[in-house]
Backbone as a chain_set.jsonl record, in Angstrom:
{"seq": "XXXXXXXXXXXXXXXXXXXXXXXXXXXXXXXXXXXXXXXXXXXXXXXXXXXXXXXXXXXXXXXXXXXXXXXXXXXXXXXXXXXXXXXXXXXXXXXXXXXXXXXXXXXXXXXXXXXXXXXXXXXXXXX", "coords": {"N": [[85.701, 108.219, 94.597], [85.898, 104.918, 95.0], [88.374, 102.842, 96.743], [90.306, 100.235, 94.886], [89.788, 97.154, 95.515], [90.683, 95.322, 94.532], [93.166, 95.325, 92.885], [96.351, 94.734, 92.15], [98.603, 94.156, 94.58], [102.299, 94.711, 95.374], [104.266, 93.683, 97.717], [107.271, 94.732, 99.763], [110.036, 93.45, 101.265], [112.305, 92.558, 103.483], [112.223, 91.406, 105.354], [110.737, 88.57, 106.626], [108.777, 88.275, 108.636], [107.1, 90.881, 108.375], [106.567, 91.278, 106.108], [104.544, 89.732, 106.505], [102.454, 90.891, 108.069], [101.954, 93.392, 106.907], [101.003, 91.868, 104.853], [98.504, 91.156, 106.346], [97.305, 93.298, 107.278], [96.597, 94.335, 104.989], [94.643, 92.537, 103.977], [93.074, 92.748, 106.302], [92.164, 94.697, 105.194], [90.427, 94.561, 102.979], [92.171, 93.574, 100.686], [92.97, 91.656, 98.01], [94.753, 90.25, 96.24], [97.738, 90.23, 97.142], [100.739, 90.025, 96.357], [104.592, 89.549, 96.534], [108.284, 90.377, 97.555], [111.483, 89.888, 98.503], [113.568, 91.508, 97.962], [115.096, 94.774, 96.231], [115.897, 93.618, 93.86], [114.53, 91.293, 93.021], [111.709, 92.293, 93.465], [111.898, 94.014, 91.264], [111.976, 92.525, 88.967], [109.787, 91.378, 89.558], [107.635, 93.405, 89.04], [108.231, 93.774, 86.158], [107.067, 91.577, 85.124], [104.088, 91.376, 85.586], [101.51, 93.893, 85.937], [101.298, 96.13, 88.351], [98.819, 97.809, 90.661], [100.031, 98.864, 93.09], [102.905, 99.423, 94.807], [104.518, 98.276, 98.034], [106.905, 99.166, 99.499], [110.118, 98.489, 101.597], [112.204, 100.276, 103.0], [115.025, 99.656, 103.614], [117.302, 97.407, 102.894], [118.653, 94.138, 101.824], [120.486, 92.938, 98.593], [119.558, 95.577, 96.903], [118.198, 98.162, 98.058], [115.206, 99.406, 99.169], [115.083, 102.4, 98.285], [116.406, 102.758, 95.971], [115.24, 100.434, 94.448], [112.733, 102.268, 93.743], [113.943, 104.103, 92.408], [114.136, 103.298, 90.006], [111.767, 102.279, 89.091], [111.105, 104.897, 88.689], [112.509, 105.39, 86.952], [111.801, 103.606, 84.668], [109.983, 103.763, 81.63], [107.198, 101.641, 81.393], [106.977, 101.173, 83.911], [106.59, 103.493, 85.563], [104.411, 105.367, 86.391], [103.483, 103.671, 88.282], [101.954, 103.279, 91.807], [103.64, 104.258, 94.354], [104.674, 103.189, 98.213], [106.635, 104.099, 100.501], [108.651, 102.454, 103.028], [109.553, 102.524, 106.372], [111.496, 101.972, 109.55], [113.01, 104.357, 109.892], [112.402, 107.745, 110.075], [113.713, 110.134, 109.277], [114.152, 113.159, 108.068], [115.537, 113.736, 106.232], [115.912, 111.504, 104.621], [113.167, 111.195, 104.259], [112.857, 113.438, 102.871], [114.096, 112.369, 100.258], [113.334, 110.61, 99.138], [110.953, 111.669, 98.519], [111.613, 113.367, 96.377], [112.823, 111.534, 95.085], [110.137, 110.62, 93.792], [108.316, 108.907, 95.495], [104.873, 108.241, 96.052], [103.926, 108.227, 98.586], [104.61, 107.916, 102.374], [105.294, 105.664, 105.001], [106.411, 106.027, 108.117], [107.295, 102.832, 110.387], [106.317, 101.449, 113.664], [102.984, 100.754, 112.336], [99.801, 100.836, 111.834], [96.238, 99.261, 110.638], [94.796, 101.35, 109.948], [95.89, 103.48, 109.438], [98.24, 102.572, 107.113], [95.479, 101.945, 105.56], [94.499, 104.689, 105.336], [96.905, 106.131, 104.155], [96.9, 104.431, 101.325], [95.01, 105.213, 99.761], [95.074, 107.953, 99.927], [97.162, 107.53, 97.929], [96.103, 106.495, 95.591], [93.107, 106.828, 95.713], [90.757, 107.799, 96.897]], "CA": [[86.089, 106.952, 94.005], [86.489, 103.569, 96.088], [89.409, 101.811, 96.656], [90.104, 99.181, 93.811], [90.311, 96.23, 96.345], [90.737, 93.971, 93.259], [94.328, 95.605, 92.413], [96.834, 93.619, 92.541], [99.67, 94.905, 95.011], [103.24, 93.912, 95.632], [105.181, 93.933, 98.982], [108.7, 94.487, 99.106], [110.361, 93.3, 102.323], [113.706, 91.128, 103.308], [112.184, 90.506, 106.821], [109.318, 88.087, 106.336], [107.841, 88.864, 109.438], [107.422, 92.331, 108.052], [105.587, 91.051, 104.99], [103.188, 89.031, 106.776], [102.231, 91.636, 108.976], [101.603, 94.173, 105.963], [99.717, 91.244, 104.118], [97.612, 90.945, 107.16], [97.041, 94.515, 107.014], [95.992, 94.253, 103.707], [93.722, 91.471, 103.88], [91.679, 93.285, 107.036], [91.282, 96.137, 104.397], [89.96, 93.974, 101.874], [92.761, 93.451, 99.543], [93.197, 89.407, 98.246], [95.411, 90.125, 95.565], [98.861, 90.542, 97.852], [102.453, 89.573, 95.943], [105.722, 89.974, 97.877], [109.572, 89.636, 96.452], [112.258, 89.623, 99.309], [114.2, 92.762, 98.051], [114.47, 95.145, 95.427], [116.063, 93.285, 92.243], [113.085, 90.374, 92.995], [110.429, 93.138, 92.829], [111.789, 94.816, 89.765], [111.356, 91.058, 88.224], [108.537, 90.621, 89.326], [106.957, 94.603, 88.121], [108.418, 93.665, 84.939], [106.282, 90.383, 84.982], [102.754, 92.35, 85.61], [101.164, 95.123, 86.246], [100.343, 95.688, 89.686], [98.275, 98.711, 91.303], [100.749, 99.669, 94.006], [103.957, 99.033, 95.555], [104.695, 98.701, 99.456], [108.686, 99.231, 100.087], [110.651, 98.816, 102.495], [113.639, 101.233, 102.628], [116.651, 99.315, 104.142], [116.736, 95.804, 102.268], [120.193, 94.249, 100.548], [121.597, 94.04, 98.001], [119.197, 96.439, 96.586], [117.393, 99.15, 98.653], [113.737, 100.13, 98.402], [114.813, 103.565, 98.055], [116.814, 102.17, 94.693], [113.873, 100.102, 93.12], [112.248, 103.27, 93.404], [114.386, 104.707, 91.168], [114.657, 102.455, 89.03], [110.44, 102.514, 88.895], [110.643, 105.966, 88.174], [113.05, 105.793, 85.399], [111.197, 103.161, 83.646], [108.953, 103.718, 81.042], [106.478, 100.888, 81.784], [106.365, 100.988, 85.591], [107.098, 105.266, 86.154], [103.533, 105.721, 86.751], [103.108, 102.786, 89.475], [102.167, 103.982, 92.61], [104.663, 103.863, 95.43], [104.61, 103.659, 99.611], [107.734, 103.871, 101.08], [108.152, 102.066, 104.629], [110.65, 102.418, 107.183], [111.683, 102.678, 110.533], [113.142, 105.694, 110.2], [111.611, 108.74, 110.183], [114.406, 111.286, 109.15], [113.337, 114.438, 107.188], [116.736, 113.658, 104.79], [114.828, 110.234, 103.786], [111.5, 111.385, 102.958], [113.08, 114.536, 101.283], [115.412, 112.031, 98.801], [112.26, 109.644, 98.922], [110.072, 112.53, 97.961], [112.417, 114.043, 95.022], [112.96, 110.105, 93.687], [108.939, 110.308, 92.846], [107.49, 108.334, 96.04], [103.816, 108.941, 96.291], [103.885, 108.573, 100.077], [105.575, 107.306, 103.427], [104.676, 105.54, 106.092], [107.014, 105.385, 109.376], [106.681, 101.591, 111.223], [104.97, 100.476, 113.402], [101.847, 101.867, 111.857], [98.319, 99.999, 111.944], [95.631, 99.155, 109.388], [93.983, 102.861, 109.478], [97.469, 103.801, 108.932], [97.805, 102.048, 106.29], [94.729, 102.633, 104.863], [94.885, 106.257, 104.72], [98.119, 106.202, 102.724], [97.063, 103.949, 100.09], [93.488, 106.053, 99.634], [95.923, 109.174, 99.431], [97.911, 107.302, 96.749], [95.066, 105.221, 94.841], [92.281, 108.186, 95.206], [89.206, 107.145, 97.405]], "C": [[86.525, 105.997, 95.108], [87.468, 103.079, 95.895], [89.494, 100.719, 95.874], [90.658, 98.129, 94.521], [90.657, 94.901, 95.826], [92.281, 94.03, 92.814], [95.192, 94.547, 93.448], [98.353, 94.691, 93.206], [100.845, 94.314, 95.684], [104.104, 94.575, 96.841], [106.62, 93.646, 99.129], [109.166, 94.949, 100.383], [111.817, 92.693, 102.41], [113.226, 90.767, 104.654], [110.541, 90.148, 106.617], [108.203, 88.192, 107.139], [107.062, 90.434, 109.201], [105.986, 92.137, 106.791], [104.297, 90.309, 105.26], [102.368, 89.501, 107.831], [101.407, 92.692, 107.845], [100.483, 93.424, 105.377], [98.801, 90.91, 104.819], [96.243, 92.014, 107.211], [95.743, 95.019, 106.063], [94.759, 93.313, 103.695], [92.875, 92.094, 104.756], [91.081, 94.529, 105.93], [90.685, 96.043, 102.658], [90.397, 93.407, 101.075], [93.309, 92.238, 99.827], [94.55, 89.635, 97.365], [97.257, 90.28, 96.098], [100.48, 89.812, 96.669], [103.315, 90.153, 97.089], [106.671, 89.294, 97.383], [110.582, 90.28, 98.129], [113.13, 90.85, 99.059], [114.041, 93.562, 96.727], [114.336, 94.781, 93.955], [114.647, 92.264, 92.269], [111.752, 90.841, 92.76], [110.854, 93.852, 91.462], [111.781, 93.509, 88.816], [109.901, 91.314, 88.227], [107.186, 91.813, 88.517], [107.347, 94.269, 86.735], [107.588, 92.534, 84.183], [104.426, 91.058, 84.865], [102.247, 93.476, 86.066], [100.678, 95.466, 87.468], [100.263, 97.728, 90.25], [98.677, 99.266, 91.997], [101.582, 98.598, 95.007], [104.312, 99.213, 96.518], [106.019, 98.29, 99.783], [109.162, 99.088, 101.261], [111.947, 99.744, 102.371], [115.166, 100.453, 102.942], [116.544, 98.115, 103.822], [118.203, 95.908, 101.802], [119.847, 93.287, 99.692], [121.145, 95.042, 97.316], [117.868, 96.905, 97.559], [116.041, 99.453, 97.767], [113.795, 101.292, 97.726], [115.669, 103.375, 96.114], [115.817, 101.416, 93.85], [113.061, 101.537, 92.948], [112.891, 104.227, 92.507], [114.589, 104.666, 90.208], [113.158, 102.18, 88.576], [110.382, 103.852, 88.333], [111.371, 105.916, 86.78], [112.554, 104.591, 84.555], [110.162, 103.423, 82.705], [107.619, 103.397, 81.361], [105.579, 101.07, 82.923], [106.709, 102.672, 86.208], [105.864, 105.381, 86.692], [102.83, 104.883, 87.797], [102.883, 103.679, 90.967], [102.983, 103.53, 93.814], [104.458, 104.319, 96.629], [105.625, 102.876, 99.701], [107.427, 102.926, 102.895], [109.387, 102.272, 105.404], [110.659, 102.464, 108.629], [112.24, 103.919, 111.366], [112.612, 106.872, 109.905], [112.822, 110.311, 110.175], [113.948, 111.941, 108.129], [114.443, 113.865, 106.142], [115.912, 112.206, 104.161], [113.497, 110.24, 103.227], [111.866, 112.245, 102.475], [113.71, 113.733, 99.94], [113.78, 110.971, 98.328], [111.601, 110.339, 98.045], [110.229, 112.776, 96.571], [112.782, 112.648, 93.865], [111.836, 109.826, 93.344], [107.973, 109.338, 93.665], [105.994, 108.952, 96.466], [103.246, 109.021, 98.162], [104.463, 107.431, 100.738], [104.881, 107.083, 104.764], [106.211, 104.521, 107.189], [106.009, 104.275, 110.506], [106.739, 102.449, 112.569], [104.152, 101.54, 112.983], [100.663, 100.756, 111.814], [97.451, 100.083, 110.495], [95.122, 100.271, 108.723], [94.95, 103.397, 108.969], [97.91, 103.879, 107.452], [96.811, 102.35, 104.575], [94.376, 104.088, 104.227], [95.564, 106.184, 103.727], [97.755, 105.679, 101.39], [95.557, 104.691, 99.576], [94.313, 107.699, 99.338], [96.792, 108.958, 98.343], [96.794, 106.907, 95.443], [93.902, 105.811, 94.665], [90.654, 106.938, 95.622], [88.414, 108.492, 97.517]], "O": [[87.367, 106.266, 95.965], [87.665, 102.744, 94.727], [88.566, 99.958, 96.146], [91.866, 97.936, 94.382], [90.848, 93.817, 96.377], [92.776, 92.983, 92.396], [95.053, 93.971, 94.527], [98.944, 95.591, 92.608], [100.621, 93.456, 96.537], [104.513, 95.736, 96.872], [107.155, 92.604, 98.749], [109.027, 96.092, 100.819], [112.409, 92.377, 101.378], [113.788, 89.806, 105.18], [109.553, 90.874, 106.502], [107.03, 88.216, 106.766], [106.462, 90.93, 110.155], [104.885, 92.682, 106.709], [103.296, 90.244, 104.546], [101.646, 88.739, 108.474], [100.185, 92.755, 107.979], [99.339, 93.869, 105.284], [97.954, 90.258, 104.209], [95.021, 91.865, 107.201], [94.676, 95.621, 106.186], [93.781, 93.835, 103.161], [91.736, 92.183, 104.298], [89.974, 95.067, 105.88], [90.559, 96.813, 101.706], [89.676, 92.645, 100.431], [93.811, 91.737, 100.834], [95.542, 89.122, 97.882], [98.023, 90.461, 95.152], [100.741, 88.628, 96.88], [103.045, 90.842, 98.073], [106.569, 88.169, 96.895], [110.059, 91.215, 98.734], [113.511, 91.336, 100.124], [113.078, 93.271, 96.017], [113.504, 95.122, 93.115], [113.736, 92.549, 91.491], [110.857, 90.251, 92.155], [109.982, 94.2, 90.666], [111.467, 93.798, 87.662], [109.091, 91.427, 87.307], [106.241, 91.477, 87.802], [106.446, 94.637, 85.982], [107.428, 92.504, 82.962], [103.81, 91.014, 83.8], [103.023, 94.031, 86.844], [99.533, 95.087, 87.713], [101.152, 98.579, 90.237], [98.168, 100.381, 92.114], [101.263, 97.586, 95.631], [104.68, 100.384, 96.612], [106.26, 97.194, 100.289], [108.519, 99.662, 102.14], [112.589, 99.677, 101.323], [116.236, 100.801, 102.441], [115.652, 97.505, 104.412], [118.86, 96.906, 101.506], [118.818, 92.676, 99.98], [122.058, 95.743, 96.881], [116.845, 96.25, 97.76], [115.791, 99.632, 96.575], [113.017, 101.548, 96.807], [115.214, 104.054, 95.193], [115.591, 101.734, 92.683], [112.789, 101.822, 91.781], [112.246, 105.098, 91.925], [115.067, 105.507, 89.447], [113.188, 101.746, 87.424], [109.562, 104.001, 87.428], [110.896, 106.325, 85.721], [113.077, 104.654, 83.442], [109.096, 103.196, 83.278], [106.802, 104.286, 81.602], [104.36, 101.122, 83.081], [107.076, 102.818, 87.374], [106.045, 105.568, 87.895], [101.729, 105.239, 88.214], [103.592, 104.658, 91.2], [102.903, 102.355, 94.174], [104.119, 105.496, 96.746], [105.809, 101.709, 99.353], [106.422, 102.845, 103.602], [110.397, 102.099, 104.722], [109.694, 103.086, 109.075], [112.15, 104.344, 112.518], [112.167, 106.626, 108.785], [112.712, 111.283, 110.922], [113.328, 111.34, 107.252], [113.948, 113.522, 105.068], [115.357, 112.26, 103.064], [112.923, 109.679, 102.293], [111.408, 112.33, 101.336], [113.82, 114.261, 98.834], [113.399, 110.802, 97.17], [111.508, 109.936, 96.886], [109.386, 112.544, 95.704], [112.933, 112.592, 92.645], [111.797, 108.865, 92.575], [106.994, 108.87, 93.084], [105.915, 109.993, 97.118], [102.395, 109.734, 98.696], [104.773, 106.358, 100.222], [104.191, 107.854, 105.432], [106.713, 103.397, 107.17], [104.937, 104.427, 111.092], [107.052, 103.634, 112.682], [104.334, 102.752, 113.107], [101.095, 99.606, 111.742], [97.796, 100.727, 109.505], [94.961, 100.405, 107.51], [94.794, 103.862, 107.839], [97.952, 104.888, 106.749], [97.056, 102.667, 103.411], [94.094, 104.451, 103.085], [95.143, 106.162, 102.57], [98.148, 106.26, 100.377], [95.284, 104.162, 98.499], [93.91, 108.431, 98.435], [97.241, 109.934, 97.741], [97.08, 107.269, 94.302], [93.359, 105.565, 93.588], [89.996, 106.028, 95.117], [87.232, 108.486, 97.861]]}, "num_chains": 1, "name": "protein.A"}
């Protein structure tokens, strides 16, 4: 199955350089449809607004943490079955184990590149 480069996917950053780096990302790997909410209460607006194909987190954001919309994705009804990539710059085993156990479908430690990238969301999204 190919990548659905039509889905619509939302980026969830507080450093805008961050988001326009990802939506760059995105755009070399086909995908037009990009959203992006500044932290995590702005993305759980905006998932509650439409339906979107897959969510790209950041983990350390205020006043609500990526690793908190993600929990708050899993315990919804609606949006439980969204798919989720964590992002961070850290790379501790205790963060992708709590990441893991709150229902993230995968993690990608920065910097990371478009193949990068790409992999992950083809391991989430089923190419």
């Amino acid at each position: 199955m190919a990548l659905d480069l039509s889905m619509p996917i939302l980026v969830v950053d507080d450093y805008q350089t961050m988001v326009r780096i990802i939506r760059n990302l995105l755009k070399q790997l086909g995908f037009e449809d990009v959203d992006e909410a500044s932290d995590g209460t702005a993305a759980l607006a905006r998932l509650k607004g439409r339906k979107y194909g897959l969510v790209i987190s950041d983990w350390n954001m205020e006043p609500m943490t990526g690793y908190e919309l993600l929990r708050h994705v899993r315990a919804d009804e609606g949006l439980r079955t969204t798919p989720f990539i964590m992002v961070t710059a850290e790379s501790k085993t205790e963060n992708v184990i709590a990441a893991k156990k709150a229902g993230v479908n995968n993690y990608i430690v920065k910097p990371f590149n478009a193949a990068t990238l790409k992999s992950k969301i083809e391991a989430v999204c089923g190419a």
